[in-house]
Structures are given as C-alpha cells and as structure tokens.
GROMACS .gro file of N, CA, C and O in nm:
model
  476
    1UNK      N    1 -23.711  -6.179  11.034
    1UNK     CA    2 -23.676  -6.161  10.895
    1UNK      C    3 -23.563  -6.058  10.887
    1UNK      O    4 -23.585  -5.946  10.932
    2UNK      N    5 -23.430  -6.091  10.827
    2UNK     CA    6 -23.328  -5.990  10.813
    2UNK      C    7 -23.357  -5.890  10.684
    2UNK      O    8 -23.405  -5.934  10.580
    3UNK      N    9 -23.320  -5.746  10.704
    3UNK     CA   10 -23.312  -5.684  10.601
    3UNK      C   11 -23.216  -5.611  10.586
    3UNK      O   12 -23.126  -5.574  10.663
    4UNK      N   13 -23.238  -5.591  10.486
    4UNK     CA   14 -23.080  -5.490  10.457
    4UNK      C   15 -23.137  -5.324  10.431
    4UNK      O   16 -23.195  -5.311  10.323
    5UNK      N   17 -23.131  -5.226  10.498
    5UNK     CA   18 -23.199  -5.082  10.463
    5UNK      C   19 -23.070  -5.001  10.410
    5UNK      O   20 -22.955  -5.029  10.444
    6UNK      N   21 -23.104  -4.899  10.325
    6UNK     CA   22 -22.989  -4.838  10.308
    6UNK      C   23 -23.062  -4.663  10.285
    6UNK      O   24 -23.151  -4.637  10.204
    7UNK      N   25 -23.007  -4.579  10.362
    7UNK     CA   26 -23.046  -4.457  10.387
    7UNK      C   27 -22.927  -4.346  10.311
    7UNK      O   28 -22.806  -4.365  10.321
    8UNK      N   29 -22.971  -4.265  10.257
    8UNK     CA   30 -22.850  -4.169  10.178
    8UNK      C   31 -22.839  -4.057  10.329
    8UNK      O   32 -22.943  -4.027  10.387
    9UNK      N   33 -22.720  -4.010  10.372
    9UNK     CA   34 -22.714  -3.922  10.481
    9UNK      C   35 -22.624  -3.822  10.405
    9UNK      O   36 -22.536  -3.842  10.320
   10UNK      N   37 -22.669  -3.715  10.457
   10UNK     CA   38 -22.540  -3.580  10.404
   10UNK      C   39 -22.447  -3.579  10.517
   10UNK      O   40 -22.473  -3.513  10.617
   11UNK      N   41 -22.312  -3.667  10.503
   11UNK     CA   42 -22.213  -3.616  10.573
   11UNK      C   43 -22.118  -3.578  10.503
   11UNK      O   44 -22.088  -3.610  10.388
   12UNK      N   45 -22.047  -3.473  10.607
   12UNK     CA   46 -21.946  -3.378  10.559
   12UNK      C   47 -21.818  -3.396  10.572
   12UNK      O   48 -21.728  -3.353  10.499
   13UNK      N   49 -21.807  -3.495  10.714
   13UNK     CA   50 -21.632  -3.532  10.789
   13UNK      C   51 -21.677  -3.640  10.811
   13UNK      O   52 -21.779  -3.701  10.779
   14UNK      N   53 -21.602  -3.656  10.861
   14UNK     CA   54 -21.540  -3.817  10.914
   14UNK      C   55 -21.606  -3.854  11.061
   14UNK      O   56 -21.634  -3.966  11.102
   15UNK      N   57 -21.625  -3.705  11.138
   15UNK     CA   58 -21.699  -3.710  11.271
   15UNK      C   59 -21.802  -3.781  11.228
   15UNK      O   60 -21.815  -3.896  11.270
   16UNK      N   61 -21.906  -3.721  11.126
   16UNK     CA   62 -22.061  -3.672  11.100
   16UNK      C   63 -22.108  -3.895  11.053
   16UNK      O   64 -22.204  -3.970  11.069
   17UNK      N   65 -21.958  -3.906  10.990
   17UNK     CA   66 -21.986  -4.034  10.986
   17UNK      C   67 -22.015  -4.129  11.085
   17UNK      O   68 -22.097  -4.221  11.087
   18UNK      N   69 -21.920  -4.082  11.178
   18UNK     CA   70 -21.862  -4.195  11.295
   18UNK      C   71 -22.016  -4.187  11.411
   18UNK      O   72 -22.075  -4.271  11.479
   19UNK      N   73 -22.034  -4.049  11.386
   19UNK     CA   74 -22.165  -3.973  11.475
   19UNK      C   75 -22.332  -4.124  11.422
   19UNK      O   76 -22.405  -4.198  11.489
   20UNK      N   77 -22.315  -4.094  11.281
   20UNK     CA   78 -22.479  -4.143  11.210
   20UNK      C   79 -22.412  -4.347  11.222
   20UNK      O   80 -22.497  -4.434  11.239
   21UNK      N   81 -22.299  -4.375  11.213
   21UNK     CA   82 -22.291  -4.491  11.264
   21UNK      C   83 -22.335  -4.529  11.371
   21UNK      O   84 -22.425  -4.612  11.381
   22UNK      N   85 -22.269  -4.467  11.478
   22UNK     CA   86 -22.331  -4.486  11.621
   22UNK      C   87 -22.494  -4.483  11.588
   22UNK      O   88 -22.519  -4.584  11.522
   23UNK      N   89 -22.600  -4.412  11.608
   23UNK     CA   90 -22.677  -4.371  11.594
   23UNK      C   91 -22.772  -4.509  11.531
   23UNK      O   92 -22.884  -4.549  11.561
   24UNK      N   93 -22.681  -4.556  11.439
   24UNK     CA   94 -22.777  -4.665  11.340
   24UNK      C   95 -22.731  -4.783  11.410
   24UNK      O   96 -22.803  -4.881  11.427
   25UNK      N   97 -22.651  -4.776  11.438
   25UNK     CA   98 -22.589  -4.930  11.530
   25UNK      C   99 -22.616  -4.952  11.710
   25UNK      O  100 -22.574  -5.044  11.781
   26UNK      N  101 -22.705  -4.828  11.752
   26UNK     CA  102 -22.764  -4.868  11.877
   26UNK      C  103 -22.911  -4.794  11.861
   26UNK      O  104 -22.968  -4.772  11.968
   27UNK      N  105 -22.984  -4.750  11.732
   27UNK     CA  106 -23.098  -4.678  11.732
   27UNK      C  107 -23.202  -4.841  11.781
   27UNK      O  108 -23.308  -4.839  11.843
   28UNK      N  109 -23.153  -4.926  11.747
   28UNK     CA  110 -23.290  -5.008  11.705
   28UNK      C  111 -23.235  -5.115  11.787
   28UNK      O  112 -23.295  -5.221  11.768
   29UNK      N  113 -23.118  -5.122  11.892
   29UNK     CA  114 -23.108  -5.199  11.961
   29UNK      C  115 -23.048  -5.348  11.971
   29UNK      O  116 -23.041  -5.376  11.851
   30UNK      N  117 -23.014  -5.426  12.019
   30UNK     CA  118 -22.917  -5.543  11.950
   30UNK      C  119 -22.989  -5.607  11.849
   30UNK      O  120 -22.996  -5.729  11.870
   31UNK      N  121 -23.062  -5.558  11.716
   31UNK     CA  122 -23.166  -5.660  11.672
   31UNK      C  123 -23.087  -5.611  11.504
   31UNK      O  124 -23.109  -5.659  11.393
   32UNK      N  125 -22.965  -5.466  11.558
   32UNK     CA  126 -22.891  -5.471  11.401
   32UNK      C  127 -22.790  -5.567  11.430
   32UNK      O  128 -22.741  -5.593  11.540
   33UNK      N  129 -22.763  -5.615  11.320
   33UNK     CA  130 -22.603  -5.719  11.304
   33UNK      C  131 -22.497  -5.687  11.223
   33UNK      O  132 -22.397  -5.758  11.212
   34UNK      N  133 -22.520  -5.554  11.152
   34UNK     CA  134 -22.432  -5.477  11.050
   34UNK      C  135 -22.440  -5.364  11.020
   34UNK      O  136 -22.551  -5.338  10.974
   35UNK      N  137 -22.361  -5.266  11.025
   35UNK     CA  138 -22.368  -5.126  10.963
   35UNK      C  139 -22.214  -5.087  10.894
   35UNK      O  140 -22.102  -5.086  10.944
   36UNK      N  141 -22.259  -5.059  10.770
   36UNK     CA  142 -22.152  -4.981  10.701
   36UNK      C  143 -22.175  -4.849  10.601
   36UNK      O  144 -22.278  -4.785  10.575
   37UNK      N  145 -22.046  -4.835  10.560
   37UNK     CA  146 -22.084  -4.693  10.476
   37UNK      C  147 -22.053  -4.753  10.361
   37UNK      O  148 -21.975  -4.848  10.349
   38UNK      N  149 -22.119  -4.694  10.264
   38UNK     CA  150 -22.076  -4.737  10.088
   38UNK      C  151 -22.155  -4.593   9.998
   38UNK      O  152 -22.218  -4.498  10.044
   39UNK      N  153 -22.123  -4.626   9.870
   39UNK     CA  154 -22.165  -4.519   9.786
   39UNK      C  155 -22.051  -4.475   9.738
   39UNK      O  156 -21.936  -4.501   9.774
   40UNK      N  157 -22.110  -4.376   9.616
   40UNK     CA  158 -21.921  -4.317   9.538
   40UNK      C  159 -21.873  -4.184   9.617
   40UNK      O  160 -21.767  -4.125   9.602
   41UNK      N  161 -22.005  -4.147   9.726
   41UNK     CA  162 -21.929  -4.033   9.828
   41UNK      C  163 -21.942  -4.030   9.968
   41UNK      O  164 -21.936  -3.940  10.053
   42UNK      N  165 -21.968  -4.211   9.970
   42UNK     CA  166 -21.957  -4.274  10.122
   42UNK      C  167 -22.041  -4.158  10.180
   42UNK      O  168 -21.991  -4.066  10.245
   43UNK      N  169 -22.153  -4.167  10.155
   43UNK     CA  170 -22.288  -4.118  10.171
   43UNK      C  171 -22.430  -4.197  10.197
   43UNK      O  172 -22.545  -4.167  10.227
   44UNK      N  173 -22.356  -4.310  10.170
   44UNK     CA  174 -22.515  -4.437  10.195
   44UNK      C  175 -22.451  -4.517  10.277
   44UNK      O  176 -22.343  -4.574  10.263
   45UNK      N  177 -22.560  -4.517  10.401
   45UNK     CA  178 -22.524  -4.622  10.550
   45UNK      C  179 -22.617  -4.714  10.507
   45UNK      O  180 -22.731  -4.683  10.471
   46UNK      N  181 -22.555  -4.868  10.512
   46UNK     CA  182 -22.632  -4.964  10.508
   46UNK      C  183 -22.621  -5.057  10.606
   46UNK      O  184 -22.522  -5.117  10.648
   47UNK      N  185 -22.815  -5.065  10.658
   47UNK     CA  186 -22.753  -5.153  10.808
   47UNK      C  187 -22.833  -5.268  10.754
   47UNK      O  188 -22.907  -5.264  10.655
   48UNK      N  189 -22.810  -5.356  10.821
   48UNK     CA  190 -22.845  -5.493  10.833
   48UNK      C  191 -22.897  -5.551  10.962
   48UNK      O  192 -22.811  -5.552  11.050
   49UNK      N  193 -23.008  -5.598  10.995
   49UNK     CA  194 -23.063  -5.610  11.144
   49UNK      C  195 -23.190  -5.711  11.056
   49UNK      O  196 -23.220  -5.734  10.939
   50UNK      N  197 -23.247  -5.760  11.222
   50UNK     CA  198 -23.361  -5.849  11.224
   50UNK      C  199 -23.504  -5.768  11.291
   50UNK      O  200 -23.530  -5.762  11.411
   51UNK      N  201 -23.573  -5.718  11.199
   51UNK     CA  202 -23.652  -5.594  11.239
   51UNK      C  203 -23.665  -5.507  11.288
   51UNK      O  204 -23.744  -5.465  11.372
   52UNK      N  205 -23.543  -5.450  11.211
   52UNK     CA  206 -23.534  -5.291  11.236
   52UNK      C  207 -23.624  -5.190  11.190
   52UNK      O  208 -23.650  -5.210  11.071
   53UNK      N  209 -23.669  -5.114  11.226
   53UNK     CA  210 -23.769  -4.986  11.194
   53UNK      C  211 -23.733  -4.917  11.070
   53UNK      O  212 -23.651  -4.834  11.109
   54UNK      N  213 -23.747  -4.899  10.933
   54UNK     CA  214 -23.646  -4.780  10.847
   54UNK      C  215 -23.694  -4.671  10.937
   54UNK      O  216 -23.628  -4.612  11.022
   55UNK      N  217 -23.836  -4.651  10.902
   55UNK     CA  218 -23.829  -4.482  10.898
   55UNK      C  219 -23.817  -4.444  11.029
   55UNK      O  220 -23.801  -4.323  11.042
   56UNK      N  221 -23.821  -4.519  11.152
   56UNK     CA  222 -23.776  -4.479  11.284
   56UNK      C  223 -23.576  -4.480  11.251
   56UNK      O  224 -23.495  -4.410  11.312
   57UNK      N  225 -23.557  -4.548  11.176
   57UNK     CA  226 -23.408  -4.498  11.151
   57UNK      C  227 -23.373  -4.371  11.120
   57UNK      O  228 -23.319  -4.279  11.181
   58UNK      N  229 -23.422  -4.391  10.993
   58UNK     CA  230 -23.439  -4.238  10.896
   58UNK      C  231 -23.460  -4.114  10.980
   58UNK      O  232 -23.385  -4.018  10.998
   59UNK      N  233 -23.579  -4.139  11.026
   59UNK     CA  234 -23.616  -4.052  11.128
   59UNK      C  235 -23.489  -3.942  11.237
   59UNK      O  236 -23.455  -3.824  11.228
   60UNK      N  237 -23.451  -4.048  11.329
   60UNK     CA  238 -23.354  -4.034  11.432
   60UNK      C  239 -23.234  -3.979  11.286
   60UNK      O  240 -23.217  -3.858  11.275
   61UNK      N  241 -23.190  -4.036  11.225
   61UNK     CA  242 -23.065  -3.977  11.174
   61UNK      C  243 -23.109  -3.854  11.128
   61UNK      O  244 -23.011  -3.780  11.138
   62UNK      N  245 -23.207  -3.787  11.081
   62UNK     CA  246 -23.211  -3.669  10.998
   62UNK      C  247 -23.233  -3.579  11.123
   62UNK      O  248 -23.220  -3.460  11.094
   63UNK      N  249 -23.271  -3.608  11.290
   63UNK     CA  250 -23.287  -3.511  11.375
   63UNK      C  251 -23.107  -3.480  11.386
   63UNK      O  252 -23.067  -3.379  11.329
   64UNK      N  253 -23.009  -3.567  11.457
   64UNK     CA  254 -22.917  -3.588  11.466
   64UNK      C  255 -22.793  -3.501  11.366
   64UNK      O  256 -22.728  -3.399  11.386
   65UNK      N  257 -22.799  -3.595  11.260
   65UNK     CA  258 -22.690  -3.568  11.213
   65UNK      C  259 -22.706  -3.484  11.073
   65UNK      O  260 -22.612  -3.424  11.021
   66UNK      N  261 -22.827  -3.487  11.025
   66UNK     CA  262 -22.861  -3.394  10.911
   66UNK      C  263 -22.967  -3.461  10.792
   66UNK      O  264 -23.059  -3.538  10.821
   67UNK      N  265 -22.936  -3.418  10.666
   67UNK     CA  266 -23.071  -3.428  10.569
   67UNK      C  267 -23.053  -3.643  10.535
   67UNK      O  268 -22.952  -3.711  10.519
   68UNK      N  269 -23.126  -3.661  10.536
   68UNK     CA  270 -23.138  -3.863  10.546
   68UNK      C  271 -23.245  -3.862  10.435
   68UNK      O  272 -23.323  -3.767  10.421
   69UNK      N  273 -23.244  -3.962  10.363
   69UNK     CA  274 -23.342  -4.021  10.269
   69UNK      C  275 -23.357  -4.182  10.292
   69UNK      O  276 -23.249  -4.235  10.322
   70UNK      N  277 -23.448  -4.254  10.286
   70UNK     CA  278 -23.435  -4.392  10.259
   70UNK      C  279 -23.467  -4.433  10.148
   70UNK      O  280 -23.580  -4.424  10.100
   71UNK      N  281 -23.367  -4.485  10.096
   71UNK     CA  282 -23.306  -4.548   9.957
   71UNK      C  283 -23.370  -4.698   9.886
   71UNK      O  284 -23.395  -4.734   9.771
   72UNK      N  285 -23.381  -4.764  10.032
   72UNK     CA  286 -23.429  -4.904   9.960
   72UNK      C  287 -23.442  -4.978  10.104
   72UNK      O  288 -23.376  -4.934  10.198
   73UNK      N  289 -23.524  -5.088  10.123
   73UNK     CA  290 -23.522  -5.171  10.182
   73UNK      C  291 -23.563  -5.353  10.155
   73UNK      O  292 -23.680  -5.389  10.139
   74UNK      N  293 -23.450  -5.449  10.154
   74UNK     CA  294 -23.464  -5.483  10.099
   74UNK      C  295 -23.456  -5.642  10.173
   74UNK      O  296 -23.367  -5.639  10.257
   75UNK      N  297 -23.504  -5.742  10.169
   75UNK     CA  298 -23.489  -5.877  10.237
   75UNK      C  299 -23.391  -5.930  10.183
   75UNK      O  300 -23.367  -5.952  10.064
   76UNK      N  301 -23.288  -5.965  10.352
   76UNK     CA  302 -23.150  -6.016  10.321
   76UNK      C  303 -23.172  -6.216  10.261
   76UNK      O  304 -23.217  -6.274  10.359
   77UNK      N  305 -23.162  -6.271  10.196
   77UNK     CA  306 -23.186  -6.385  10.198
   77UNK      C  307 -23.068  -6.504  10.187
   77UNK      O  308 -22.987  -6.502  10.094
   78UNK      N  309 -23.066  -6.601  10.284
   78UNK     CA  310 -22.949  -6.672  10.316
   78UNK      C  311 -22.890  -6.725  10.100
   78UNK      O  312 -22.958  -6.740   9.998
   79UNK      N  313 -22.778  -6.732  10.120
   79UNK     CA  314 -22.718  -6.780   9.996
   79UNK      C  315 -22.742  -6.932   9.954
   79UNK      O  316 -22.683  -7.006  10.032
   80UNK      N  317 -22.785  -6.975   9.889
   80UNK     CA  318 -22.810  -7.150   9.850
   80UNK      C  319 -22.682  -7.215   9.859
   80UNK      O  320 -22.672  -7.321   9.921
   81UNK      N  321 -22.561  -7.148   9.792
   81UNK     CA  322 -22.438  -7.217   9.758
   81UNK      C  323 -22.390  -7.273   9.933
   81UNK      O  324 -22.356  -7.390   9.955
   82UNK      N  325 -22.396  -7.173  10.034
   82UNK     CA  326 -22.351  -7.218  10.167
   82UNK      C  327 -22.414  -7.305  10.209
   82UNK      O  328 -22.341  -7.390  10.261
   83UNK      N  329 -22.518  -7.329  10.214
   83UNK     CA  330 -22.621  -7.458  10.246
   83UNK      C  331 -22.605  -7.613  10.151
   83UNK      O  332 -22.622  -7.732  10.178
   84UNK      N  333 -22.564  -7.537  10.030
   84UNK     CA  334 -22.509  -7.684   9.954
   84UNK      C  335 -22.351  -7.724  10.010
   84UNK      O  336 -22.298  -7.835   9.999
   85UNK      N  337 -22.297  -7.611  10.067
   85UNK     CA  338 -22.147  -7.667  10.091
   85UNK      C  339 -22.175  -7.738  10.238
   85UNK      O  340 -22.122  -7.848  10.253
   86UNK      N  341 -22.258  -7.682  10.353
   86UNK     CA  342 -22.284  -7.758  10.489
   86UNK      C  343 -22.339  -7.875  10.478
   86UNK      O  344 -22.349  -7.938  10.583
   87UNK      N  345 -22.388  -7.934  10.358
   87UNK     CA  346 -22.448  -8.072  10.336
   87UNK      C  347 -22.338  -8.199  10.295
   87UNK      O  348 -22.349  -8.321  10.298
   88UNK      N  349 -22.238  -8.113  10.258
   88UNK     CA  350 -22.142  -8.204  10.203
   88UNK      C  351 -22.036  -8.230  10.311
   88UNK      O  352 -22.001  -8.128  10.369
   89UNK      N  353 -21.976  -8.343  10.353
   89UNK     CA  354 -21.856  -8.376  10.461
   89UNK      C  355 -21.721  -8.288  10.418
   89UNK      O  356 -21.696  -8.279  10.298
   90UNK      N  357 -21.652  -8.236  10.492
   90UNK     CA  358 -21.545  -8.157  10.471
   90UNK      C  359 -21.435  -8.277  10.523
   90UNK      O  360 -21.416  -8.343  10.626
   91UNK      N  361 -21.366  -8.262  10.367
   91UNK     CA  362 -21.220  -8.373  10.366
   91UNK      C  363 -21.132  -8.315  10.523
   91UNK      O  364 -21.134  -8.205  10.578
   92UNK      N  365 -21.059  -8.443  10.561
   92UNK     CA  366 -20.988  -8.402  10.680
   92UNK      C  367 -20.866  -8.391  10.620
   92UNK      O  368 -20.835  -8.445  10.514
   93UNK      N  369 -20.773  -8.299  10.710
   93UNK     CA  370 -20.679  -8.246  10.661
   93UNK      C  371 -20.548  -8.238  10.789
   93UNK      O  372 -20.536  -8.150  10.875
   94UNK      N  373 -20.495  -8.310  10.775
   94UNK     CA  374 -20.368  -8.318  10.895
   94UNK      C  375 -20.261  -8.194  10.892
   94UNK      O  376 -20.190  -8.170  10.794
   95UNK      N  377 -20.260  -8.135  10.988
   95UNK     CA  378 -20.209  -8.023  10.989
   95UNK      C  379 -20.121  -8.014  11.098
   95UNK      O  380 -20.166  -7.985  11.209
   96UNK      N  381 -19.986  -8.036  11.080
   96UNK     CA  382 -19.897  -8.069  11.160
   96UNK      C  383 -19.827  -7.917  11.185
   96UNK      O  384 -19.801  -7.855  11.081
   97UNK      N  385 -19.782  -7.827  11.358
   97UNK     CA  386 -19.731  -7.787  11.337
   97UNK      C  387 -19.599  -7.726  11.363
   97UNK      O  388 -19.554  -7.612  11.366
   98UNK      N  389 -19.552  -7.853  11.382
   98UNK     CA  390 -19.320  -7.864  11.407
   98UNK      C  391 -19.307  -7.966  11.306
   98UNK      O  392 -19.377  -8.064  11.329
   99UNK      N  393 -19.234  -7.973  11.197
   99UNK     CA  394 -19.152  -8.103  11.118
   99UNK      C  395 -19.135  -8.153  11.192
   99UNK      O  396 -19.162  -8.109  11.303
  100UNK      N  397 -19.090  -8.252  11.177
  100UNK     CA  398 -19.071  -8.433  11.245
  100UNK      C  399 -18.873  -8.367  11.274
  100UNK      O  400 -18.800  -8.345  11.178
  101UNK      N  401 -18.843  -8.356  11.367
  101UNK     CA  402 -18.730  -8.324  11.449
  101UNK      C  403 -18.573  -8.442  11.391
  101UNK      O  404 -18.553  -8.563  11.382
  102UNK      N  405 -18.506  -8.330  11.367
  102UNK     CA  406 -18.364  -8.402  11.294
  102UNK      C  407 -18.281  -8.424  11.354
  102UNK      O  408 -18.227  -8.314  11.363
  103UNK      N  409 -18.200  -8.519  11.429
  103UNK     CA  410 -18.108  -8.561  11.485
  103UNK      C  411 -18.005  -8.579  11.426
  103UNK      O  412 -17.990  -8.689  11.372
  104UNK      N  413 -17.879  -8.458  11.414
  104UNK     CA  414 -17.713  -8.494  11.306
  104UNK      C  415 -17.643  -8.534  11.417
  104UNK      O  416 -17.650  -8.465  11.519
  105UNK      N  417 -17.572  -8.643  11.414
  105UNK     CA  418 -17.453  -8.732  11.482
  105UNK      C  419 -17.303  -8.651  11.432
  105UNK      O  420 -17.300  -8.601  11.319
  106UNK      N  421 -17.223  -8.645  11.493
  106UNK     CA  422 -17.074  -8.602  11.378
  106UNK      C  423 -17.061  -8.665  11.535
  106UNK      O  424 -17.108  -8.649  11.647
  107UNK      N  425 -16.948  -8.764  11.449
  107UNK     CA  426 -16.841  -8.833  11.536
  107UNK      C  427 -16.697  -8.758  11.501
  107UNK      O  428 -16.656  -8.722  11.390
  108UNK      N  429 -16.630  -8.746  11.638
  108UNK     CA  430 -16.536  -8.668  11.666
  108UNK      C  431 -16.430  -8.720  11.681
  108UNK      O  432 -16.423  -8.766  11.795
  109UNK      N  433 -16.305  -8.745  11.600
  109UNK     CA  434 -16.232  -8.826  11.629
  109UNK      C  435 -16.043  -8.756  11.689
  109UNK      O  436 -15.970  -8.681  11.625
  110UNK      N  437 -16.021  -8.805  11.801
  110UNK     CA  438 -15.860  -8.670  11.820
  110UNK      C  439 -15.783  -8.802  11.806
  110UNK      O  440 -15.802  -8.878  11.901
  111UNK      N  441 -15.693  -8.851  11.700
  111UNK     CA  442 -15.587  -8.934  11.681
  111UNK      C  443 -15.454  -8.940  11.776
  111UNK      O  444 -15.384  -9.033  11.813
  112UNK      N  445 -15.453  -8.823  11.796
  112UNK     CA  446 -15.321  -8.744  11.860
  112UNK      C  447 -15.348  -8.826  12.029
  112UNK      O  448 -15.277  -8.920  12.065
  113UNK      N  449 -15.455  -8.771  12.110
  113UNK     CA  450 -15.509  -8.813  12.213
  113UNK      C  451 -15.634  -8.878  12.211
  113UNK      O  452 -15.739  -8.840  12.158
  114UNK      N  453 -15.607  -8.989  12.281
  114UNK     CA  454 -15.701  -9.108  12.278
  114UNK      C  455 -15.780  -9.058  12.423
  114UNK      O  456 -15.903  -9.056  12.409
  115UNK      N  457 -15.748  -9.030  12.516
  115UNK     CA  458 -15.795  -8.947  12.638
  115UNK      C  459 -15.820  -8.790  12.639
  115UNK      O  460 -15.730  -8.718  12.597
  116UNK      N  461 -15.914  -8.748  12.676
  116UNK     CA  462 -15.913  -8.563  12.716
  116UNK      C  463 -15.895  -8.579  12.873
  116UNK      O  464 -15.931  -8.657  12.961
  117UNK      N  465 -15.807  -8.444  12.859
  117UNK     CA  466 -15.769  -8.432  13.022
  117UNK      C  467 -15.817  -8.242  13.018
  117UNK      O  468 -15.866  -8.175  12.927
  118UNK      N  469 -15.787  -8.217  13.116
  118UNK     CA  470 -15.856  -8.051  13.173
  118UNK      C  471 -15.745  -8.009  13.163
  118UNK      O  472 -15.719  -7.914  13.088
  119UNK      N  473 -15.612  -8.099  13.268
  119UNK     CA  474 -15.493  -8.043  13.332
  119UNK      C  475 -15.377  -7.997  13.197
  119UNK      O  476 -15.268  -7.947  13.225
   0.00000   0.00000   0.00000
C-alpha cells in the first residue's frame, strides 16, 4: 500500500535540508519512491514509499537533524482518469525526422564556349 507521510522538520540551511533528505530517502530503504520538500518555509518533507514506518521516520529525523513532527499520513491512491486513458488505443502518429530531400537542377549554359578546356 503506497502512502504519502508528511513530517514538519526545523531546518535552518540548505545543508540541514539536503542532511533530513538523505535520511528520509535511505531511512526505510528502497521501499520509498519519493521525497520532497514543500510548505510556505520549505519545512514539510513529504515522502512517498510502499510501507514506510512514519514514526520510525519521525523518529530518526528528530535524533539527526532536529525538532520533527508528523503532520499527516495519508493513502496514495492511483488516479481513475490514467486508467481510463490506458483503456483507450492511442491514435498513431507518423513522425518523420529529415523532410523529404530537394533536388535544384540550374542548367549552365557558356554561349561563348561550347567546350571547357584547363589550358
């Protein structure tokens, strides 16, 4: 079952961020599939994984990197509209990519000399 958790972290820089990313994106092992930052002071990490632990998240980030709350956890659920579009055949579409190649002729005509010579 995917969920989406979202934890409030007190960071201060840009390290403290890069630091509680790491942290959430290998705490729980290849079983997250997303982590980002959001909020109006890019203060809430929201990961996305297939049974991830919160409060073993929560946990580990507040030893680490500082004061953590968990905010919400919430079941990610696939979208209907994408499943109605994979049912339907996708029109084919020819996608050519050089134009069809132009061949200009100019005939050259020297009145003067009917022959070219080098000499």
């Amino acid at each position: 079952m995917k969920q989406k958790i979202i934890v409030k972290v007190q960071m201060n820089c840009g390290k403290c961020r890069t630091k509680a990313m790491k942290i959430a994106a290998v705490a729980e092992g290849p079983c997250v599939i997303s982590v980002t930052i959001e909020g109006e002071e890019n203060d809430w990490i929201v990961v996305v994984g297939d049974g991830v632990d919160s409060a073993t998240l929560t946990n580990c980030l507040r030893k680490k990197v500082g004061h953590a709350n968990l905010v919400s956890v919430e079941e990610v659920k696939p979208k209907e509209k994408e499943k109605e579009n994979d049912d339907k055949p996708k029109p084919l579409q020819w996608v050519t990519c050089c134009p069809e190649p132009q061949l200009y002729i100019a005939r050259m005509d020297c009145p003067e000399q009917p022959t070219c010579s080098i000499m």
